Amino acid sequence: MKRRYSFPVHLTGAAVARTGDEMAGPALVLAGFALTGSAADASLLLAGVAVSSVLGGPVLGSLLDRAERPGRLLAATFALYAAGLTAVLVGLGRLPFALTLAAAVLTGLLGPALSGGWTAQLPAVVRDDRLDRANALDAMTFGAAGLAGPALAGGTAEALGAPTAVVLSAALVALALPAAWALPARTDPTPKSPTRGGRPRPVPSGPAPSGPVPPVPVLSDPAPPVPVPPIPAPPGSAPSVPVPSGPPGGPAVGLAVGLAVDLAAGLRAVVRSPALARATLTSVVSCTAQGMLTACLALLGERVLGGAGRGAMLLSCAAVSALAANAVLTRFPRAIAPDTLLWTGALLQAAAPAAAVLGHPTVLVAAAFVAGIGEGPQLTALFAVRHREAPERLRSQIFTTGAGLKITGFALGAVVAGPVAARSLTGALLLATGTAVLAALAFFAVPSPRGRATPA
């Protein structure tokens, strides 16, 4: 199965879908501002798409882990995500904004499928001895999407209008449907029981009974069963109703119970694994710092680079250096332990906003490159730790849950830093620096199995 599905197809589908996803945020902001005339409403659309992913991630992951053909479920999710973006665009300026915002929130529930849900299928596509390199290449698609998505959104909005940018982002997500649909089926499906959360019932074991085993009598001519006449019901009583077999409430309730058990199992898997807990906590706090820095880009562009729009150039610089750093990792995938890359990447991301405080154009551009060098390898390391530590039956759930938490952390960071930056840009940059340092410290705050945190 692993050789019938081409890894380049997987990689191309990931790049296209993630470019559409990265394009969707800026496109919605531009379209929201163009069609409603309110910058506040536009930012609410972006926040709605981002924040709701923390709820959708665990459920999507659990469903993917339970599916015999996860690619079919991913394809359906991509189609719904593209349809959701289109619905938001149609509602802007035509329906009450509350309904449009609700559509954005519902669409955001599906966002983790494009990031963690896709990456979780990687072990089914490549052989184990090629997983490290494939993982680094998969992480590079995030950098490429982060570079191309905002540029496409801005360029399309400038040339053809902001609504067209939203349509193009939805089209790119839909374009990845064939690659997702063709993903290989699960080769070792785990039986799913709604009362056991997908785990087979344990077979009781114990010591064999001691002493001689009494012989079992064999009847050569067993007596026929004696028919027992039915007992008539008392007059006026209700007729007997057959008791249905199966889980109470039917298949829907059984599935809900199974999902709840799976979600609890996924949470326990992250909490009980020091490596997964460190990676998740460090990456989420790092993403919060990234959101804080992103909220400062417009002011940095205006005050340091001569125009608010030029702040987007800093995102491109970070994406380029992230791609370059991950390209080096593909050549030497085991040169640095993934756990080490997690906390060192956080420290590099802390250096970027600290340097931006100086307010010099050259230093600011260099700081953006440094941020990318920290972000790219940290993402690759995060994927490597998840592939290494996640139980097979919970792999998709752990990936999508982590993706949802990261997206939400980014959104919360932007929401917190925005008002701070309006009063003091330096204060917001220092807040981003402190949060990134906190991400590195969070790695060591989680004890290792031996009682101490180790970087490697």
Tab-separated table of C-alpha atoms in Angstrom:
chain	number	residue	atom	x	y	z
A	1	MET	CA	0.000	0.000	0.000
A	2	LYS	CA	2.761	2.408	0.857
A	3	ARG	CA	4.265	2.183	-2.661
A	4	ARG	CA	1.037	2.561	-4.655
A	5	TYR	CA	0.424	6.113	-3.517
A	6	SER	CA	3.042	8.542	-4.755
A	7	PHE	CA	4.674	10.712	-2.106
A	8	PRO	CA	5.060	13.607	-4.611
A	9	VAL	CA	1.263	13.527	-5.038
A	10	HIS	CA	0.879	13.698	-1.266
A	11	LEU	CA	3.357	16.573	-1.063
A	12	THR	CA	1.738	18.489	-3.927
A	13	GLY	CA	-1.716	18.099	-2.420
A	14	ALA	CA	-0.447	19.302	0.946
A	15	ALA	CA	1.235	22.338	-0.590
A	16	VAL	CA	-1.827	23.334	-2.622
A	17	ALA	CA	-4.308	22.868	0.234
A	18	ARG	CA	-2.129	24.698	2.737
A	19	THR	CA	-1.522	27.564	0.314
A	20	GLY	CA	-5.289	27.962	0.039
A	21	ASP	CA	-5.558	27.875	3.821
A	22	GLU	CA	-2.797	30.457	4.310
A	23	MET	CA	-4.430	32.599	1.649
A	24	ALA	CA	-7.871	32.364	3.264
A	25	GLY	CA	-7.074	34.462	6.352
A	26	PRO	CA	-5.687	37.554	4.584
A	27	ALA	CA	-8.311	37.199	1.848
A	28	LEU	CA	-11.155	37.172	4.378
A	29	VAL	CA	-9.723	40.228	6.116
A	30	LEU	CA	-9.438	42.118	2.824
A	31	ALA	CA	-12.884	41.025	1.650
A	32	GLY	CA	-14.443	41.818	5.022
A	33	PHE	CA	-13.020	45.315	5.001
A	34	ALA	CA	-13.965	45.900	1.355
A	35	LEU	CA	-17.562	44.694	1.683
A	36	THR	CA	-18.425	45.944	5.171
A	37	GLY	CA	-16.129	48.948	5.509
A	38	SER	CA	-15.265	47.933	9.064
A	39	ALA	CA	-11.764	46.913	10.075
A	40	ALA	CA	-13.136	45.521	13.336
A	41	ASP	CA	-15.547	43.203	11.499
A	42	ALA	CA	-12.748	42.078	9.215
A	43	SER	CA	-10.518	41.152	12.144
A	44	LEU	CA	-13.420	39.321	13.803
A	45	LEU	CA	-13.742	37.094	10.741
A	46	LEU	CA	-10.102	36.122	11.006
A	47	ALA	CA	-10.394	35.484	14.725
A	48	GLY	CA	-13.529	33.380	14.210
A	49	VAL	CA	-11.835	31.114	11.681
A	50	ALA	CA	-8.790	30.698	13.913
A	51	VAL	CA	-10.228	30.300	17.404
A	52	SER	CA	-12.760	27.573	16.622
A	53	SER	CA	-10.088	25.180	15.383
A	54	VAL	CA	-9.268	24.178	18.959
A	55	LEU	CA	-12.702	22.539	19.178
A	56	GLY	CA	-12.697	20.905	15.764
A	57	GLY	CA	-9.187	19.465	15.966
A	58	PRO	CA	-9.770	16.687	18.525
A	59	VAL	CA	-13.042	15.522	16.969
A	60	LEU	CA	-11.618	15.499	13.438
A	61	GLY	CA	-8.586	13.555	14.613
A	62	SER	CA	-10.678	10.964	16.398
A	63	LEU	CA	-12.851	10.456	13.320
A	64	LEU	CA	-9.756	10.083	11.122
A	65	ASP	CA	-8.295	7.502	13.511
A	66	ARG	CA	-11.530	5.507	13.353
A	67	ALA	CA	-11.896	5.672	9.556
A	68	GLU	CA	-10.802	2.753	7.381
A	69	ARG	CA	-10.308	5.229	4.503
A	70	PRO	CA	-9.126	8.448	6.180
A	71	GLY	CA	-8.459	10.004	2.783
A	72	ARG	CA	-12.166	9.994	1.968
A	73	LEU	CA	-12.928	11.816	5.201
A	74	LEU	CA	-10.151	14.329	4.544
A	75	ALA	CA	-11.512	14.980	1.051
A	76	ALA	CA	-14.986	15.611	2.458
A	77	THR	CA	-13.496	17.976	5.032
A	78	PHE	CA	-11.652	19.923	2.319
A	79	ALA	CA	-14.857	20.246	0.323
A	80	LEU	CA	-16.750	21.562	3.338
A	81	TYR	CA	-13.933	23.987	4.172
A	82	ALA	CA	-13.984	25.401	0.635
A	83	ALA	CA	-17.776	25.633	0.773
A	84	GLY	CA	-17.555	27.420	4.126
A	85	LEU	CA	-15.207	30.067	2.741
A	86	THR	CA	-17.595	30.618	-0.141
A	87	ALA	CA	-20.536	30.910	2.258
A	88	VAL	CA	-18.718	33.567	4.280
A	89	LEU	CA	-18.045	35.550	1.112
A	90	VAL	CA	-21.671	35.294	-0.014
A	91	GLY	CA	-22.905	36.465	3.385
A	92	LEU	CA	-20.645	39.522	3.608
A	93	GLY	CA	-22.726	42.647	3.049
A	94	ARG	CA	-25.866	40.616	2.300
A	95	LEU	CA	-26.702	38.872	5.577
A	96	PRO	CA	-26.472	40.100	9.187
A	97	PHE	CA	-22.831	40.045	10.205
A	98	ALA	CA	-23.571	37.707	13.105
A	99	LEU	CA	-24.630	34.993	10.651
A	100	THR	CA	-21.548	35.534	8.526
A	101	LEU	CA	-19.348	35.347	11.595
A	102	ALA	CA	-21.076	32.100	12.616
A	103	ALA	CA	-20.273	30.669	9.183
A	104	ALA	CA	-16.621	31.637	9.677
A	105	VAL	CA	-16.551	29.929	13.079
A	106	LEU	CA	-18.063	26.730	11.648
A	107	THR	CA	-15.559	26.796	8.793
A	108	GLY	CA	-12.691	27.175	11.240
A	109	LEU	CA	-13.684	23.915	12.942
A	110	LEU	CA	-12.369	22.113	9.853
A	111	GLY	CA	-9.050	23.976	9.626
A	112	PRO	CA	-6.898	21.403	11.492
A	113	ALA	CA	-7.618	18.838	8.764
A	114	LEU	CA	-5.474	20.818	6.325
A	115	SER	CA	-2.503	20.848	8.674
A	116	GLY	CA	-2.376	18.107	11.282
A	117	GLY	CA	-4.919	15.801	9.661
A	118	TRP	CA	-2.922	15.573	6.443
A	119	THR	CA	0.459	15.198	8.119
A	120	ALA	CA	-0.837	12.381	10.332
A	121	GLN	CA	-1.289	10.211	7.210
A	122	LEU	CA	2.404	10.426	6.297
A	123	PRO	CA	3.425	7.032	7.790
A	124	ALA	CA	0.900	5.350	5.473
A	125	VAL	CA	2.526	6.965	2.434
A	126	VAL	CA	6.285	6.424	2.930
A	127	ARG	CA	8.428	3.665	4.376
A	128	ASP	CA	9.693	4.010	7.919
A	129	ASP	CA	13.291	4.507	6.814
A	130	ARG	CA	12.248	7.544	4.748
A	131	LEU	CA	9.938	9.123	7.307
A	132	ASP	CA	12.487	11.630	8.663
A	133	ARG	CA	13.186	13.147	5.256
A	134	ALA	CA	9.527	13.016	4.222
A	135	ASN	CA	8.594	14.744	7.475
A	136	ALA	CA	11.009	17.608	6.774
A	137	LEU	CA	9.665	17.986	3.227
A	138	ASP	CA	6.095	17.992	4.539
A	139	ALA	CA	6.994	20.731	7.005
A	140	MET	CA	8.463	22.731	4.124
A	141	THR	CA	5.013	22.909	2.538
A	142	PHE	CA	3.929	25.056	5.493
A	143	GLY	CA	6.768	27.474	4.777
A	144	ALA	CA	5.966	27.536	1.066
A	145	ALA	CA	2.283	28.096	1.821
A	146	GLY	CA	3.121	30.815	4.315
A	147	LEU	CA	5.157	32.549	1.615
A	148	ALA	CA	2.772	32.102	-1.307
A	149	GLY	CA	-0.609	32.388	0.445
A	150	PRO	CA	-0.465	35.993	1.700
A	151	ALA	CA	1.281	37.122	-1.495
A	152	LEU	CA	-1.446	35.546	-3.629
A	153	ALA	CA	-4.146	37.082	-1.447
A	154	GLY	CA	-2.688	40.580	-1.717
A	155	GLY	CA	-1.873	40.317	-5.414
A	156	THR	CA	-5.271	38.899	-6.357
A	157	ALA	CA	-7.115	41.473	-4.247
A	158	GLU	CA	-5.123	44.266	-5.858
A	159	ALA	CA	-5.656	43.030	-9.419
A	160	LEU	CA	-9.098	41.398	-9.357
A	161	GLY	CA	-10.690	42.485	-6.083
A	162	ALA	CA	-10.762	41.083	-2.560
A	163	PRO	CA	-13.755	38.756	-3.138
A	164	THR	CA	-11.848	37.048	-5.944
A	165	ALA	CA	-9.029	36.322	-3.504
A	166	VAL	CA	-11.464	34.396	-1.269
A	167	VAL	CA	-12.744	32.436	-4.289
A	168	LEU	CA	-9.198	31.544	-5.297
A	169	SER	CA	-8.325	30.361	-1.788
A	170	ALA	CA	-11.391	28.091	-1.749
A	171	ALA	CA	-10.480	26.792	-5.207
A	172	LEU	CA	-6.963	25.875	-4.087
A	173	VAL	CA	-8.325	23.893	-1.134
A	174	ALA	CA	-10.760	22.096	-3.443
A	175	LEU	CA	-7.945	21.382	-5.888
A	176	ALA	CA	-6.334	19.103	-3.278
A	177	LEU	CA	-9.411	16.843	-3.105
A	178	PRO	CA	-8.108	14.149	-5.512
A	179	ALA	CA	-4.821	13.780	-3.630
A	180	ALA	CA	-6.688	13.372	-0.348
A	181	TRP	CA	-9.290	10.982	-1.782
A	182	ALA	CA	-6.568	8.680	-3.133
A	183	LEU	CA	-4.768	8.275	0.200
A	184	PRO	CA	-4.251	4.573	0.997
A	185	ALA	CA	-6.644	2.719	3.232
A	186	ARG	CA	-5.580	1.781	6.727
A	187	THR	CA	-3.637	-1.448	6.447
A	188	ASP	CA	-4.201	-2.582	10.027
A	189	PRO	CA	-7.610	-1.233	11.023
A	190	THR	CA	-8.241	-1.364	14.733
A	191	PRO	CA	-11.676	-2.702	15.662
A	192	LYS	CA	-13.794	0.101	17.015
A	193	SER	CA	-16.207	-0.593	19.835
A	194	PRO	CA	-18.360	2.328	20.988
A	195	THR	CA	-18.110	1.204	24.588
A	196	ARG	CA	-14.357	0.689	24.546
A	197	GLY	CA	-13.209	3.642	22.469
A	198	GLY	CA	-11.818	1.492	19.673
A	199	ARG	CA	-9.840	-0.836	21.911
A	200	PRO	CA	-10.570	-4.580	21.906
A	201	ARG	CA	-12.005	-5.940	25.076
A	202	PRO	CA	-9.305	-7.462	27.274
A	203	VAL	CA	-9.270	-11.227	27.576
A	204	PRO	CA	-9.155	-12.194	31.251
A	205	SER	CA	-6.073	-14.131	32.121
A	206	GLY	CA	-4.983	-15.948	35.242
A	207	PRO	CA	-3.399	-19.137	36.526
A	208	ALA	CA	-4.841	-22.383	35.251
A	209	PRO	CA	-6.875	-24.316	37.809
A	210	SER	CA	-4.828	-26.844	39.719
A	211	GLY	CA	-5.773	-30.453	40.307
A	212	PRO	CA	-7.429	-32.972	38.051
A	213	VAL	CA	-10.066	-31.742	35.684
A	214	PRO	CA	-13.361	-33.594	36.215
A	215	PRO	CA	-14.563	-35.446	33.155
A	216	VAL	CA	-17.427	-33.958	31.212
A	217	PRO	CA	-20.280	-36.448	30.880
A	218	VAL	CA	-21.367	-37.206	27.331
A	219	LEU	CA	-24.974	-38.073	26.715
A	220	SER	CA	-25.376	-40.467	23.835
A	221	ASP	CA	-29.090	-39.799	23.505
A	222	PRO	CA	-29.959	-36.454	25.027
A	223	ALA	CA	-33.516	-35.972	26.055
A	224	PRO	CA	-35.551	-33.585	23.937
A	225	PRO	CA	-36.371	-30.228	25.514
A	226	VAL	CA	-39.698	-30.064	27.257
A	227	PRO	CA	-41.871	-27.300	25.798
A	228	VAL	CA	-43.002	-24.738	28.304
A	229	PRO	CA	-46.349	-23.134	27.565
A	230	PRO	CA	-46.383	-19.328	27.586
A	231	ILE	CA	-47.834	-17.679	30.650
A	232	PRO	CA	-50.757	-15.508	29.676
A	233	ALA	CA	-50.541	-11.842	30.596
A	234	PRO	CA	-52.957	-10.540	33.210
A	235	PRO	CA	-56.015	-8.773	31.863
A	236	GLY	CA	-55.431	-5.052	31.242
A	237	SER	CA	-51.629	-5.280	31.218
A	238	ALA	CA	-49.550	-3.684	28.462
A	239	PRO	CA	-48.247	-5.974	25.716
A	240	SER	CA	-44.647	-7.036	25.991
A	241	VAL	CA	-42.140	-5.096	23.855
A	242	PRO	CA	-38.967	-6.790	22.589
A	243	VAL	CA	-35.790	-5.260	24.006
A	244	PRO	CA	-33.466	-4.062	21.203
A	245	SER	CA	-29.894	-5.242	21.214
A	246	GLY	CA	-26.891	-2.967	20.826
A	247	PRO	CA	-25.800	0.180	22.632
A	248	PRO	CA	-28.497	2.258	24.305
A	249	GLY	CA	-29.696	5.052	22.054
A	250	GLY	CA	-28.654	3.415	18.796
A	251	PRO	CA	-25.559	3.811	16.595
A	252	ALA	CA	-25.468	7.607	16.905
A	253	VAL	CA	-25.196	7.486	20.682
A	254	GLY	CA	-22.693	4.655	20.413
A	255	LEU	CA	-20.522	6.729	18.076
A	256	ALA	CA	-20.738	9.737	20.403
A	257	VAL	CA	-19.678	7.594	23.353
A	258	GLY	CA	-16.836	6.132	21.327
A	259	LEU	CA	-15.643	9.591	20.284
A	260	ALA	CA	-15.746	10.797	23.883
A	261	VAL	CA	-13.668	7.814	25.000
A	262	ASP	CA	-11.203	8.392	22.147
A	263	LEU	CA	-10.863	12.086	22.994
A	264	ALA	CA	-10.109	11.234	26.604
A	265	ALA	CA	-7.577	8.635	25.481
A	266	GLY	CA	-5.871	11.162	23.198
A	267	LEU	CA	-5.627	13.709	25.986
A	268	ARG	CA	-4.178	11.099	28.334
A	269	ALA	CA	-1.655	10.082	25.661
A	270	VAL	CA	-0.367	13.666	25.408
A	271	VAL	CA	-0.334	14.308	29.153
A	272	ARG	CA	1.313	11.005	30.068
A	273	SER	CA	4.041	11.253	27.433
A	274	PRO	CA	6.653	13.805	28.540
A	275	ALA	CA	7.941	14.158	24.984
A	276	LEU	CA	4.482	14.862	23.564
A	277	ALA	CA	3.591	17.178	26.446
A	278	ARG	CA	6.814	19.184	26.021
A	279	ALA	CA	6.387	19.436	22.270
A	280	THR	CA	2.732	20.474	22.487
A	281	LEU	CA	3.239	23.048	25.225
A	282	THR	CA	6.350	24.570	23.634
A	283	SER	CA	4.780	24.811	20.182
A	284	VAL	CA	1.527	26.363	21.416
A	285	VAL	CA	3.299	29.035	23.475
A	286	SER	CA	5.648	29.710	20.542
A	287	CYS	CA	2.632	30.166	18.271
A	288	THR	CA	1.181	32.630	20.772
A	289	ALA	CA	4.382	34.657	20.494
A	290	GLN	CA	4.154	34.486	16.698
A	291	GLY	CA	0.637	35.907	16.863
A	292	MET	CA	1.884	38.753	19.044
A	293	LEU	CA	4.660	39.608	16.593
A	294	THR	CA	2.243	39.431	13.657
A	295	ALA	CA	-0.030	41.972	15.368
A	296	CYS	CA	2.914	44.401	15.401
A	297	LEU	CA	3.824	44.082	11.712
A	298	ALA	CA	1.624	46.879	10.379
A	299	LEU	CA	2.991	49.384	12.905
A	300	LEU	CA	6.536	48.183	12.333
A	301	GLY	CA	6.108	48.630	8.605
A	302	GLU	CA	4.677	52.117	9.055
A	303	ARG	CA	7.256	53.386	11.554
A	304	VAL	CA	10.393	51.589	10.403
A	305	LEU	CA	9.945	50.665	6.732
A	306	GLY	CA	7.926	53.663	5.521
A	307	GLY	CA	4.538	52.015	4.980
A	308	ALA	CA	2.154	49.774	6.869
A	309	GLY	CA	1.765	47.462	3.881
A	310	ARG	CA	5.482	46.774	3.891
A	311	GLY	CA	5.124	44.917	7.147
A	312	ALA	CA	3.862	41.925	5.107
A	313	MET	CA	7.329	41.750	3.575
A	314	LEU	CA	8.629	40.625	6.949
A	315	LEU	CA	6.369	37.553	6.772
A	316	SER	CA	7.871	36.724	3.404
A	317	CYS	CA	11.382	37.050	4.829
A	318	ALA	CA	10.516	34.684	7.660
A	319	ALA	CA	8.955	32.193	5.228
A	320	VAL	CA	12.047	32.220	3.000
A	321	SER	CA	14.450	31.553	5.870
A	322	ALA	CA	12.135	28.861	7.264
A	323	LEU	CA	12.184	27.109	3.891
A	324	ALA	CA	15.961	27.376	3.677
A	325	ALA	CA	16.461	26.015	7.191
A	326	ASN	CA	14.157	23.077	6.530
A	327	ALA	CA	15.926	22.387	3.236
A	328	VAL	CA	19.127	21.924	5.224
A	329	LEU	CA	17.306	19.563	7.579
A	330	THR	CA	16.178	17.401	4.669
A	331	ARG	CA	19.836	16.804	3.828
A	332	PHE	CA	20.783	16.107	7.442
A	333	PRO	CA	17.529	15.010	9.095
A	334	ARG	CA	19.206	13.544	12.184
A	335	ALA	CA	21.958	16.100	12.735
A	336	ILE	CA	20.107	17.695	15.683
A	337	ALA	CA	17.624	15.914	17.930
A	338	PRO	CA	14.015	17.095	17.378
A	339	ASP	CA	13.599	17.814	21.111
A	340	THR	CA	16.593	20.160	20.978
A	341	LEU	CA	15.189	21.971	17.937
A	342	LEU	CA	11.975	22.663	19.839
A	343	TRP	CA	13.458	24.821	22.576
A	344	THR	CA	16.277	26.358	20.506
A	345	GLY	CA	13.696	27.361	17.894
A	346	ALA	CA	11.733	29.139	20.605
A	347	LEU	CA	14.820	31.085	21.672
A	348	LEU	CA	15.508	32.188	18.085
A	349	GLN	CA	11.927	33.395	17.844
A	350	ALA	CA	12.459	35.372	21.054
A	351	ALA	CA	15.474	37.112	19.511
A	352	ALA	CA	13.437	38.478	16.582
A	353	PRO	CA	11.019	40.833	18.411
A	354	ALA	CA	13.819	41.812	20.809
A	355	ALA	CA	15.907	42.989	17.873
A	356	ALA	CA	12.905	44.727	16.303
A	357	VAL	CA	12.733	47.032	19.338
A	358	LEU	CA	15.835	48.801	17.989
A	359	GLY	CA	13.734	50.211	15.146
A	360	HIS	CA	16.423	50.010	12.424
A	361	PRO	CA	15.284	48.806	8.964
A	362	THR	CA	18.222	46.483	8.374
A	363	VAL	CA	18.003	45.004	11.854
A	364	LEU	CA	14.243	44.525	11.429
A	365	VAL	CA	14.627	42.565	8.189
A	366	ALA	CA	17.410	40.473	9.728
A	367	ALA	CA	15.176	39.788	12.726
A	368	ALA	CA	12.460	38.449	10.398
A	369	PHE	CA	14.968	36.038	8.861
A	370	VAL	CA	16.015	34.894	12.336
A	371	ALA	CA	12.391	34.276	13.275
A	372	GLY	CA	11.975	32.026	10.239
A	373	ILE	CA	15.105	30.051	11.090
A	374	GLY	CA	13.508	29.325	14.441
A	375	GLU	CA	9.983	28.610	13.162
A	376	GLY	CA	10.784	26.242	10.289
A	377	PRO	CA	12.944	23.659	12.097
A	378	GLN	CA	10.737	23.872	15.180
A	379	LEU	CA	7.751	22.775	13.101
A	380	THR	CA	9.734	19.914	11.573
A	381	ALA	CA	10.841	18.839	15.047
A	382	LEU	CA	7.268	18.987	16.321
A	383	PHE	CA	6.100	16.624	13.567
A	384	ALA	CA	9.011	14.284	14.213
A	385	VAL	CA	8.192	14.018	17.926
A	386	ARG	CA	4.529	13.338	17.197
A	387	HIS	CA	5.342	10.634	14.653
A	388	ARG	CA	7.770	9.071	17.123
A	389	GLU	CA	5.617	9.189	20.242
A	390	ALA	CA	1.962	9.108	19.154
A	391	PRO	CA	0.151	5.758	19.478
A	392	GLU	CA	-0.941	4.564	16.042
A	393	ARG	CA	-4.647	4.462	16.887
A	394	LEU	CA	-4.518	8.059	18.192
A	395	ARG	CA	-2.074	9.559	15.680
A	396	SER	CA	-4.526	11.708	13.705
A	397	GLN	CA	-6.212	12.974	16.857
A	398	ILE	CA	-2.912	14.059	18.408
A	399	PHE	CA	-1.910	15.877	15.197
A	400	THR	CA	-5.212	17.682	14.704
A	401	THR	CA	-5.573	18.553	18.392
A	402	GLY	CA	-2.092	20.057	18.393
A	403	ALA	CA	-2.844	21.981	15.202
A	404	GLY	CA	-6.040	23.386	16.694
A	405	LEU	CA	-4.254	24.469	19.853
A	406	LYS	CA	-1.506	26.173	17.848
A	407	ILE	CA	-3.946	28.062	15.621
A	408	THR	CA	-5.901	29.187	18.657
A	409	GLY	CA	-2.718	30.222	20.460
A	410	PHE	CA	-1.739	32.329	17.444
A	411	ALA	CA	-5.132	34.019	17.406
A	412	LEU	CA	-5.072	34.729	21.139
A	413	GLY	CA	-1.574	36.161	20.863
A	414	ALA	CA	-2.706	38.547	18.140
A	415	VAL	CA	-5.785	39.563	20.146
A	416	VAL	CA	-3.714	40.281	23.265
A	417	ALA	CA	-0.894	42.137	21.521
A	418	GLY	CA	-3.084	44.297	19.280
A	419	PRO	CA	-4.327	46.717	21.972
A	420	VAL	CA	-0.886	46.743	23.608
A	421	ALA	CA	0.788	47.674	20.320
A	422	ALA	CA	-1.694	50.521	19.815
A	423	ARG	CA	-0.453	52.071	23.068
A	424	SER	CA	3.180	50.974	23.017
A	425	LEU	CA	4.805	49.130	20.114
A	426	THR	CA	7.902	48.511	22.215
A	427	GLY	CA	5.783	47.014	24.973
A	428	ALA	CA	4.079	44.630	22.538
A	429	LEU	CA	7.415	43.522	21.077
A	430	LEU	CA	8.828	42.884	24.530
A	431	LEU	CA	5.679	40.935	25.393
A	432	ALA	CA	6.270	38.735	22.323
A	433	THR	CA	9.899	38.262	23.367
A	434	GLY	CA	8.956	37.209	26.871
A	435	THR	CA	6.314	34.792	25.574
A	436	ALA	CA	8.820	33.105	23.234
A	437	VAL	CA	11.307	32.754	26.100
A	438	LEU	CA	8.496	31.272	28.165
A	439	ALA	CA	7.977	28.705	25.400
A	440	ALA	CA	11.595	27.554	25.755
A	441	LEU	CA	11.258	27.393	29.535
A	442	ALA	CA	8.024	25.433	29.168
A	443	PHE	CA	9.983	22.650	27.491
A	444	PHE	CA	12.131	22.151	30.571
A	445	ALA	CA	9.178	22.580	32.922
A	446	VAL	CA	7.820	19.182	31.867
A	447	PRO	CA	9.836	16.474	33.630
A	448	SER	CA	11.346	13.646	31.639
A	449	PRO	CA	10.552	10.028	32.499
A	450	ARG	CA	13.654	10.006	34.682
A	451	GLY	CA	12.530	13.069	36.597
A	452	ARG	CA	14.470	15.713	34.723
A	453	ALA	CA	13.974	17.511	31.460
A	454	THR	CA	16.576	16.701	28.842
A	455	PRO	CA	17.039	18.683	25.631
A	456	ALA	CA	17.798	15.674	23.500
